[in-house]
C-alpha cells in the first residue's frame, strides 16, 4: 500500500530482438533467434517515480507459523540481495529495490500521515460546508425584495454611505426600511448625533428623521 498517491512517470523499454521475443519463424519453420539484424522497437509505459513514494507491504502468516519463524522469514528483507539487488525485473535501473525501516520510524511516519489526512479531509469538509452556507445565503437573499437585498449588501459594505442617495429610488414603505437601516448604522458608527457644521452627514440624518417622522 502506498503511503500517499504515487507519482507516475514515463519509462521506455527497448526490446532489441522483437522477432525473437515474438516467436516469429523463418521460411524453414525455425524460430528466429536473437540476431543483431533485428530493429529495436522502443515501448513507452508508465511507472511509479522512484522518489517521494514509499510502500507498506503487509504480510499475512498462516496461524501454524510461530512468531520466531515469522521473524526468521522477515530477515530475508534485510539481506544484501534484497537491499542492493531487489525483486523482479529491471533491478539494474532501480526497479524492485527495498529499504527496511525501523518500526518506530514507520509508526511516526504513519501517525504523521494520518494526521495530515485528517486535516486534509477536514478542510474539504469545511470548504463543502462553507460553499453550502454561501449557496443557502444567496438563495435567501434572492427571495428578498429589492430594497432588502440592497440592505443585505450594505451591511458588509464599508462604503455604505455612498448608497445613501438611493433612498429616493424606492417607494415610501421601502424608503422607511432603508432609512431605518441607515439610522442604526449611523448610531453604531457614532454618526447620528452630529453638529450642523458636518453639513453632509447632518443633512443625511435630517433626511432620515424626515422619512421616519422622528
Coordinates of N, CA and C in Angstrom, one line a residue:
X1 N 0.8 -1.2 0.0 CA 0.0 0.0 0.0 C 0.9 1.2 0.0
X2 N 0.7 2.2 -0.9 CA 1.5 3.4 -0.9 C 1.1 4.3 0.3
X3 N 2.0 5.0 0.8 CA 1.7 5.9 1.9 C 1.1 7.2 1.5
X4 N 1.1 7.5 0.2 CA 0.4 8.6 -0.4 C 0.2 8.3 -1.9
X5 N -0.5 9.1 -2.6 CA -0.8 8.8 -4.0 C 0.5 8.8 -4.8
X6 N 0.8 7.8 -5.5 CA 2.1 7.7 -6.2 C 2.2 8.7 -7.4
X7 N 3.4 9.2 -7.6 CA 3.6 10.0 -8.8 C 4.1 9.1 -9.9
X8 N 3.5 9.2 -11.1 CA 3.8 8.4 -12.2 C 4.8 9.1 -13.2
X9 N 5.6 8.4 -13.9 CA 6.5 8.9 -14.9 C 6.6 8.0 -16.0
X10 N 7.0 8.5 -17.2 CA 7.1 7.7 -18.4 C 8.5 7.0 -18.4
X11 N 8.5 5.7 -18.7 CA 9.7 4.9 -18.9 C 9.7 4.4 -20.3
X12 N 10.8 4.0 -20.8 CA 11.0 3.4 -22.1 C 11.7 2.1 -22.0
X13 N 11.2 1.1 -22.6 CA 11.8 -0.2 -22.7 C 12.0 -0.6 -24.2
X14 N 13.2 -0.9 -24.6 CA 13.5 -1.2 -26.0 C 14.0 -2.6 -26.2
X15 N 13.1 -3.5 -26.5 CA 13.5 -4.9 -26.9 C 14.3 -4.9 -28.1
X16 N 15.5 -5.5 -28.1 CA 16.4 -5.5 -29.2 C 16.2 -6.6 -30.2
X17 N 15.4 -7.6 -29.7 CA 15.1 -8.8 -30.6 C 13.6 -9.0 -30.7
X18 N 12.9 -8.1 -31.3 CA 11.4 -8.2 -31.4 C 10.9 -9.5 -32.1
X19 N 11.7 -9.9 -33.1 CA 11.3 -11.1 -33.8 C 11.5 -12.3 -33.0
X20 N 12.6 -12.4 -32.2 CA 12.8 -13.5 -31.3 C 11.8 -13.6 -30.2
X21 N 11.5 -12.4 -29.5 CA 10.5 -12.4 -28.5 C 9.1 -12.7 -29.0
X22 N 8.9 -12.3 -30.2 CA 7.6 -12.5 -30.8 C 7.4 -13.9 -31.4
X23 N 8.5 -14.8 -31.2 CA 8.4 -16.2 -31.7 C 8.1 -16.2 -33.2
X24 N 8.7 -15.3 -33.9 CA 8.5 -15.4 -35.4 C 9.4 -16.5 -36.0
X25 N 8.9 -17.0 -37.1 CA 9.6 -18.1 -37.7 C 10.2 -17.8 -39.1
X26 N 11.3 -18.5 -39.4 CA 11.9 -18.3 -40.7 C 11.1 -19.1 -41.7
X27 N 11.5 -19.0 -43.0 CA 10.8 -19.7 -44.0 C 10.8 -21.2 -43.8
X28 N 11.9 -21.7 -43.1 CA 12.0 -23.1 -42.9 C 11.3 -23.6 -41.7
X29 N 10.6 -22.7 -41.0 CA 9.8 -23.1 -39.9 C 10.5 -22.9 -38.5
X30 N 11.8 -22.6 -38.6 CA 12.5 -22.5 -37.3 C 12.3 -21.1 -36.7
X31 N 12.2 -21.0 -35.4 CA 12.0 -19.7 -34.7 C 13.3 -18.9 -34.9
X32 N 13.0 -17.6 -35.2 CA 14.1 -16.7 -35.4 C 14.9 -16.4 -34.1
X33 N 16.1 -16.5 -34.1 CA 16.9 -16.3 -32.9 C 17.2 -14.8 -32.6
X34 N 17.9 -14.5 -31.5 CA 18.2 -13.1 -31.1 C 19.4 -12.6 -31.9
X35 N 19.1 -12.2 -33.2 CA 20.2 -11.8 -34.1 C 20.2 -10.3 -34.1
X36 N 21.4 -9.7 -34.4 CA 21.7 -8.3 -34.4 C 21.0 -7.6 -35.6
X37 N 20.5 -8.3 -36.5 CA 19.9 -7.7 -37.7 C 18.5 -7.2 -37.4
X38 N 17.9 -7.5 -36.3 CA 16.6 -7.1 -35.9 C 16.6 -5.6 -35.5
X39 N 15.5 -4.9 -35.8 CA 15.4 -3.5 -35.4 C 14.7 -3.3 -34.0
X40 N 15.4 -2.7 -33.1 CA 14.8 -2.4 -31.8 C 13.5 -1.6 -31.9
X41 N 12.5 -1.9 -31.1 CA 11.3 -1.1 -31.1 C 11.1 -0.5 -29.7
X42 N 11.2 0.8 -29.5 CA 11.0 1.4 -28.2 C 9.5 1.3 -27.8
X43 N 9.3 0.9 -26.5 CA 7.9 0.9 -26.0 C 7.9 1.7 -24.7
X44 N 6.9 2.6 -24.7 CA 6.8 3.5 -23.5 C 5.7 2.9 -22.6
X45 N 5.9 3.1 -21.3 CA 4.9 2.7 -20.3 C 5.1 3.5 -19.1
X46 N 4.1 3.5 -18.2 CA 4.0 4.3 -17.0 C 4.7 3.5 -15.9
X47 N 5.4 4.2 -15.0 CA 6.0 3.5 -13.8 C 5.8 4.5 -12.7
X48 N 6.0 4.0 -11.5 CA 6.0 4.8 -10.3 C 7.3 5.5 -10.1
X49 N 7.3 6.8 -9.9 CA 8.6 7.6 -9.8 C 9.3 7.0 -8.6
X50 N 10.6 6.9 -8.6 CA 11.4 6.3 -7.6 C 11.5 7.1 -6.3
X51 N 11.3 8.5 -6.4 CA 11.4 9.3 -5.3 C 10.1 9.8 -4.8
X52 N 9.9 9.9 -3.5 CA 8.7 10.5 -3.0 C 7.5 9.6 -2.7
X53 N 7.7 8.3 -3.1 CA 6.6 7.4 -2.8 C 7.1 6.1 -2.1
X54 N 6.6 5.9 -0.9 CA 7.0 4.7 -0.2 C 5.8 3.7 0.0
X55 N 6.1 2.5 0.0 CA 5.1 1.4 0.1 C 5.2 0.6 1.3
X56 N 4.1 0.3 1.9 CA 4.0 -0.6 3.0 C 3.5 -2.0 2.6
X57 N 4.3 -3.0 2.8 CA 3.9 -4.3 2.4 C 3.4 -5.1 3.6
X58 N 2.2 -5.6 3.5 CA 1.5 -6.4 4.6 C 1.7 -7.8 4.3
X59 N 2.3 -8.5 5.3 CA 2.5 -10.0 5.1 C 1.6 -10.7 6.1
X60 N 0.8 -11.7 5.6 CA -0.1 -12.5 6.4 C 0.5 -13.9 6.6
X61 N 0.7 -14.3 7.8 CA 1.2 -15.6 8.1 C 0.1 -16.6 8.5
X62 N 0.3 -17.8 8.1 CA -0.7 -18.8 8.5 C -0.6 -19.0 10.0
X63 N -1.7 -19.4 10.7 CA -1.7 -19.5 12.1 C -0.7 -20.5 12.7
X64 N -0.3 -21.5 11.9 CA 0.6 -22.5 12.4 C 2.0 -22.0 12.4
X65 N 2.3 -20.9 11.8 CA 3.7 -20.4 11.7 C 4.0 -19.6 13.0
X66 N 5.0 -20.0 13.7 CA 5.3 -19.4 15.0 C 5.9 -18.0 14.8
X67 N 5.9 -17.3 15.9 CA 6.4 -15.9 15.9 C 7.9 -15.9 15.5
X68 N 8.6 -16.9 16.1 CA 10.1 -17.0 15.8 C 10.3 -17.3 14.3
X69 N 9.4 -18.1 13.8 CA 9.5 -18.4 12.3 C 9.2 -17.2 11.5
X70 N 8.3 -16.4 11.9 CA 7.9 -15.2 11.2 C 9.1 -14.2 11.2
X71 N 9.8 -14.1 12.4 CA 10.9 -13.2 12.4 C 12.1 -13.7 11.6
X72 N 12.2 -15.0 11.5 CA 13.3 -15.6 10.7 C 13.0 -15.3 9.2
X73 N 11.8 -15.4 8.8 CA 11.4 -15.2 7.5 C 11.6 -13.7 7.1
X74 N 11.3 -12.8 8.0 CA 11.4 -11.3 7.7 C 12.9 -10.9 7.5
X75 N 13.8 -11.8 8.0 CA 15.2 -11.4 7.8 C 15.6 -11.4 6.3
X76 N 14.8 -12.1 5.5 CA 15.0 -12.0 4.0 C 15.1 -10.6 3.5
X77 N 14.3 -9.8 4.1 CA 14.3 -8.4 3.6 C 15.4 -7.5 4.1
X78 N 16.3 -8.1 4.9 CA 17.5 -7.4 5.4 C 18.8 -7.9 4.7
X79 N 18.6 -8.8 3.8 CA 19.8 -9.4 3.1 C 20.3 -8.5 2.0
X80 N 21.5 -8.6 1.6 CA 22.1 -7.8 0.6 C 21.4 -8.0 -0.7
X81 N 21.0 -9.2 -1.0 CA 20.3 -9.5 -2.3 C 19.0 -8.6 -2.4
X82 N 18.3 -8.4 -1.3 CA 17.1 -7.6 -1.4 C 17.4 -6.1 -1.4
X83 N 18.3 -5.7 -0.5 CA 18.6 -4.3 -0.3 C 19.4 -3.7 -1.5
X84 N 20.3 -4.5 -2.1 CA 21.1 -4.0 -3.2 C 20.7 -4.4 -4.6
X85 N 20.1 -5.6 -4.7 CA 19.7 -6.1 -6.0 C 18.2 -5.8 -6.2
X86 N 17.3 -6.3 -5.3 CA 15.9 -6.1 -5.4 C 15.2 -7.3 -5.9
X87 N 13.9 -7.1 -6.1 CA 13.0 -8.2 -6.6 C 12.6 -7.8 -8.0
X88 N 12.3 -8.8 -8.8 CA 11.7 -8.7 -10.1 C 12.7 -8.2 -11.2
X89 N 12.1 -7.7 -12.3 CA 13.0 -7.4 -13.4 C 13.4 -5.9 -13.4
X90 N 14.4 -5.6 -14.2 CA 15.0 -4.2 -14.4 C 15.5 -3.7 -13.1
X91 N 16.0 -4.5 -12.2 CA 16.6 -4.1 -10.9 C 17.8 -3.2 -11.2
X92 N 18.5 -3.4 -12.3 CA 19.7 -2.7 -12.6 C 19.5 -1.2 -12.8
X93 N 18.2 -0.8 -13.1 CA 17.9 0.6 -13.2 C 17.0 1.1 -12.1
X94 N 16.9 0.3 -11.0 CA 16.2 0.8 -9.8 C 14.9 0.2 -9.5
X95 N 14.4 -0.7 -10.3 CA 13.1 -1.3 -10.0 C 13.3 -2.4 -8.9
X96 N 12.2 -2.5 -8.1 CA 12.2 -3.6 -7.2 C 13.1 -3.5 -6.0
X97 N 13.7 -2.4 -5.7 CA 14.6 -2.3 -4.6 C 13.9 -1.9 -3.3
X98 N 14.3 -2.5 -2.2 CA 13.7 -2.3 -0.9 C 14.6 -1.7 0.1
X99 N 14.0 -1.0 1.1 CA 14.8 -0.5 2.2 C 14.0 -0.8 3.4
X100 N 14.6 -1.5 4.4 CA 14.0 -1.8 5.6 C 14.0 -0.6 6.6
X101 N 12.9 -0.3 7.2 CA 12.8 0.8 8.1 C 12.5 0.3 9.5
X102 N 13.0 1.1 10.4 CA 12.8 0.8 11.8 C 11.3 1.0 12.2
X103 N 10.8 0.1 13.0 CA 9.4 0.1 13.3 C 8.9 1.4 13.9
X104 N 9.7 2.0 14.8 CA 9.4 3.3 15.4 C 9.3 4.4 14.4
X105 N 10.2 4.3 13.4 CA 10.2 5.3 12.3 C 9.0 5.2 11.5
X106 N 8.6 4.0 11.2 CA 7.4 3.7 10.4 C 6.1 4.2 11.2
X107 N 6.1 3.9 12.5 CA 5.0 4.4 13.3 C 4.8 5.9 13.3
X108 N 6.0 6.6 13.4 CA 6.0 8.0 13.4 C 5.5 8.6 12.1
X109 N 6.0 8.0 11.0 CA 5.5 8.4 9.7 C 4.1 8.2 9.5
X110 N 3.6 7.0 9.9 CA 2.2 6.6 9.7 C 1.3 7.6 10.5
X111 N 1.7 7.9 11.7 CA 1.0 8.8 12.6 C 0.9 10.2 11.9
X112 N 2.0 10.7 11.4 CA 2.0 12.0 10.8 C 1.1 12.0 9.5
X113 N 1.2 10.9 8.8 CA 0.3 10.8 7.6 C -1.1 10.8 7.9
X114 N -1.5 10.1 9.0 CA -2.9 10.0 9.4 C -3.4 11.4 9.8
X115 N -2.5 12.1 10.5 CA -2.9 13.5 11.0 C -3.0 14.4 9.8
X116 N -2.1 14.3 8.8 CA -2.2 15.2 7.7 C -3.5 14.9 6.9
X117 N -3.8 13.6 6.8 CA -5.0 13.2 6.1 C -6.3 13.7 6.8
X118 N -6.3 13.7 8.1 CA -7.4 14.2 8.9 C -7.6 15.7 8.6
X119 N -6.5 16.4 8.6 CA -6.5 17.9 8.3 C -7.0 18.1 6.9
X120 N -6.5 17.3 5.9 CA -6.9 17.5 4.5 C -8.4 17.2 4.4
X121 N -8.9 16.1 4.9 CA -10.3 15.8 4.8 C -11.2 16.8 5.6
X122 N -10.7 17.3 6.7 CA -11.4 18.3 7.5 C -11.6 19.6 6.7
X123 N -10.5 20.0 6.0 CA -10.5 21.2 5.1 C -11.5 21.0 4.0
X124 N -11.6 19.8 3.4 CA -12.5 19.5 2.3 C -13.9 19.7 2.9
X125 N -14.2 19.1 4.1 CA -15.5 19.2 4.7 C -15.8 20.6 5.1
X126 N -14.9 21.4 5.6 CA -15.1 22.8 5.9 C -15.4 23.6 4.7
X127 N -14.7 23.3 3.6 CA -15.0 24.0 2.3 C -16.3 23.7 1.8
X128 N -16.7 22.4 1.9 CA -18.1 22.0 1.5 C -19.2 22.7 2.3
X129 N -19.0 22.8 3.6 CA -20.0 23.4 4.4 C -20.0 24.9 4.1
X130 N -18.9 25.5 3.8 CA -18.9 27.0 3.5 C -19.6 27.2 2.2
X131 N -19.3 26.4 1.2 CA -20.0 26.5 -0.1 C -21.5 26.3 0.1
X132 N -21.9 25.4 0.9 CA -23.3 25.2 1.2 C -23.9 26.4 1.9
X133 N -23.2 26.9 2.8 CA -23.7 28.1 3.6 C -23.8 29.3 2.6
X134 N -22.9 29.5 1.7 CA -22.9 30.6 0.7 C -24.1 30.4 -0.2
X135 N -24.3 29.1 -0.6 CA -25.4 28.9 -1.5 C -26.8 29.1 -0.9
X136 N -26.9 28.7 0.4 CA -28.1 28.9 1.2 C -28.3 30.4 1.4
X137 N -27.3 31.2 1.7 CA -27.4 32.6 1.9 C -27.8 33.3 0.6
X138 N -27.2 32.9 -0.5 CA -27.6 33.5 -1.8 C -29.0 33.2 -2.2
X139 N -29.4 32.0 -1.8 CA -30.9 31.6 -2.1 C -31.8 32.5 -1.2
X140 N -31.4 32.7 0.0 CA -32.2 33.5 0.9 C -32.3 35.0 0.4
X141 N -31.2 35.5 0.0 CA -31.2 36.9 -0.5 C -32.0 37.0 -1.7
X142 N -31.9 36.0 -2.6 CA -32.6 36.1 -3.9 C -34.1 36.2 -3.7
X143 N -34.6 35.7 -2.5 CA -36.1 35.7 -2.2 C -36.5 37.1 -1.6
X144 N -35.6 37.9 -1.3 CA -35.9 39.2 -0.6 C -36.3 40.2 -1.7
X145 N -36.9 41.3 -1.2 CA -37.3 42.4 -2.1 C -36.0 43.2 -2.5
X146 N -36.2 44.1 -3.5 CA -35.0 44.8 -4.0 C -34.4 45.6 -2.9
X147 N -35.2 46.3 -2.1 CA -34.6 47.2 -1.0 C -34.0 46.3 0.1
X148 N -34.6 45.1 0.4 CA -34.0 44.2 1.4 C -32.7 43.6 0.9
X149 N -32.6 43.4 -0.4 CA -31.3 42.9 -1.0 C -30.2 44.0 -0.9
X150 N -30.6 45.2 -1.1 CA -29.7 46.3 -1.0 C -29.2 46.4 0.4
X151 N -30.1 46.3 1.4 CA -29.7 46.4 2.8 C -28.7 45.3 3.2
X152 N -28.9 44.1 2.7 CA -28.0 43.0 3.0 C -26.6 43.3 2.4
X153 N -26.5 43.9 1.2 CA -25.2 44.2 0.7 C -24.6 45.3 1.5
X154 N -25.3 46.3 1.9 CA -24.8 47.4 2.6 C -24.3 47.1 4.0
X155 N -24.8 46.0 4.5 CA -24.4 45.5 5.9 C -22.9 45.2 5.9
X156 N -22.4 44.7 4.8 CA -20.9 44.3 4.7 C -20.1 45.3 3.8
X157 N -20.7 46.4 3.4 CA -20.0 47.3 2.6 C -19.5 48.5 3.5
X158 N -18.1 48.6 3.5 CA -17.5 49.7 4.3 C -17.8 51.1 3.8
X159 N -18.2 51.1 2.5 CA -18.6 52.4 1.9 C -20.1 52.5 1.7
X160 N -20.8 52.1 2.7 CA -22.3 52.0 2.6 C -22.9 53.4 2.5
X161 N -22.2 54.4 3.0 CA -22.8 55.8 2.9 C -22.9 56.3 1.5
X162 N -22.1 55.7 0.6 CA -22.1 56.2 -0.8 C -23.5 55.8 -1.5
X163 N -24.2 54.9 -0.9 CA -25.5 54.5 -1.4 C -26.7 55.2 -0.7
X164 N -26.4 56.2 0.1 CA -27.5 56.9 0.8 C -28.5 57.5 -0.1
X165 N -28.1 58.1 -1.2 CA -29.0 58.8 -2.1 C -29.9 57.9 -2.8
X166 N -29.7 56.6 -2.7 CA -30.6 55.6 -3.3 C -32.0 55.5 -2.6
X167 N -32.1 56.2 -1.5 CA -33.4 56.2 -0.8 C -34.5 56.7 -1.6
X168 N -34.2 57.7 -2.4 CA -35.3 58.3 -3.3 C -35.7 57.4 -4.4
X169 N -35.0 56.3 -4.6 CA -35.4 55.4 -5.7 C -36.5 54.4 -5.4
X170 N -36.9 54.4 -4.1 CA -37.9 53.5 -3.6 C -39.2 54.1 -3.2
X171 N -40.2 53.3 -3.0 CA -41.5 53.8 -2.6 C -41.4 54.1 -1.1
X172 N -42.5 54.7 -0.6 CA -42.5 55.2 0.8 C -42.1 54.1 1.8
X173 N -42.8 53.0 1.8 CA -42.6 51.9 2.8 C -41.1 51.4 2.7
X174 N -40.6 51.3 1.4 CA -39.3 50.8 1.3 C -38.3 51.9 1.7
X175 N -38.6 53.1 1.5 CA -37.7 54.2 2.0 C -37.6 54.1 3.5
X176 N -38.7 53.8 4.2 CA -38.6 53.7 5.6 C -37.7 52.6 6.1
X177 N -37.7 51.4 5.4 CA -36.8 50.3 5.7 C -35.4 50.7 5.5
X178 N -35.1 51.4 4.4 CA -33.7 51.8 4.1 C -33.2 52.9 5.1
X179 N -34.2 53.8 5.4 CA -33.8 54.9 6.4 C -33.6 54.3 7.8
X180 N -34.3 53.3 8.2 CA -34.1 52.7 9.5 C -32.7 52.0 9.5
X181 N -32.4 51.4 8.4 CA -31.0 50.7 8.3 C -29.9 51.8 8.5
X182 N -30.0 52.9 7.8 CA -29.0 53.9 7.9 C -29.0 54.5 9.3
X183 N -30.1 54.7 9.9 CA -30.2 55.2 11.2 C -29.4 54.4 12.2
X184 N -29.7 53.0 12.1 CA -29.0 52.1 13.0 C -27.5 52.1 12.8
X185 N -27.1 52.1 11.5 CA -25.6 52.2 11.1 C -25.0 53.4 11.6
X186 N -25.7 54.6 11.4 CA -25.1 55.8 11.9 C -24.9 55.9 13.4
X187 N -25.9 55.3 14.1 CA -25.8 55.3 15.5 C -24.7 54.4 16.0
X188 N -24.5 53.2 15.4 CA -23.4 52.3 15.8 C -22.1 52.9 15.4
X189 N -22.0 53.8 14.4 CA -20.7 54.4 14.0 C -20.5 55.8 14.6
X190 N -21.4 56.2 15.5 CA -21.3 57.5 16.1 C -21.4 58.6 15.1
X191 N -22.3 58.4 14.1 CA -22.5 59.4 13.1 C -23.9 59.9 13.1
X192 N -24.6 59.7 14.2 CA -26.0 60.1 14.3 C -26.2 61.5 15.0
X193 N -25.6 61.7 16.1 CA -25.7 63.0 16.8 C -24.6 63.9 16.3
X194 N -24.7 64.4 15.1 CA -23.6 65.3 14.6 C -24.1 66.7 14.6
X195 N -23.1 67.6 14.6 CA -23.4 69.0 14.6 C -23.6 69.5 13.1
X196 N -24.4 70.6 13.0 CA -24.6 71.2 11.6 C -23.4 71.5 10.8
X197 N -22.3 71.7 11.5 CA -21.0 72.0 10.8 C -20.6 70.9 9.9
X198 N -20.9 69.6 10.3 CA -20.7 68.5 9.4 C -21.8 68.3 8.5
X199 N -21.9 69.3 7.5 CA -23.1 69.5 6.7 C -23.6 68.3 6.0
X200 N -22.7 67.5 5.3 CA -23.2 66.4 4.6 C -23.8 65.3 5.4
X201 N -23.1 65.0 6.6 CA -23.7 64.0 7.4 C -24.9 64.5 8.2
X202 N -24.9 65.7 8.5 CA -26.0 66.3 9.2 C -27.3 66.3 8.3
X203 N -27.1 66.6 7.1 CA -28.2 66.6 6.1 C -28.8 65.1 6.0
X204 N -27.9 64.1 6.0 CA -28.4 62.7 5.9 C -29.2 62.4 7.1
X205 N -28.8 62.8 8.3 CA -29.5 62.5 9.5 C -30.9 63.2 9.4
X206 N -30.9 64.4 9.0 CA -32.2 65.1 8.9 C -33.2 64.5 7.9
X207 N -32.6 64.0 6.8 CA -33.4 63.3 5.8 C -34.0 62.0 6.4
X208 N -33.2 61.3 7.2 CA -33.7 60.0 7.8 C -34.9 60.4 8.8
X209 N -34.6 61.4 9.6 CA -35.7 61.8 10.6 C -36.9 62.2 9.9
X210 N -36.8 62.9 8.7 CA -38.0 63.3 8.0 C -38.8 62.1 7.5
X211 N -38.0 61.1 7.0 CA -38.7 59.9 6.4 C -39.4 59.1 7.6
X212 N -38.7 59.0 8.7 CA -39.2 58.2 9.8 C -40.1 58.9 10.7
X213 N -40.2 60.2 10.5 CA -41.1 61.1 11.3 C -40.6 61.3 12.7
X214 N -39.2 61.2 12.9 CA -38.6 61.4 14.2 C -38.7 62.9 14.6

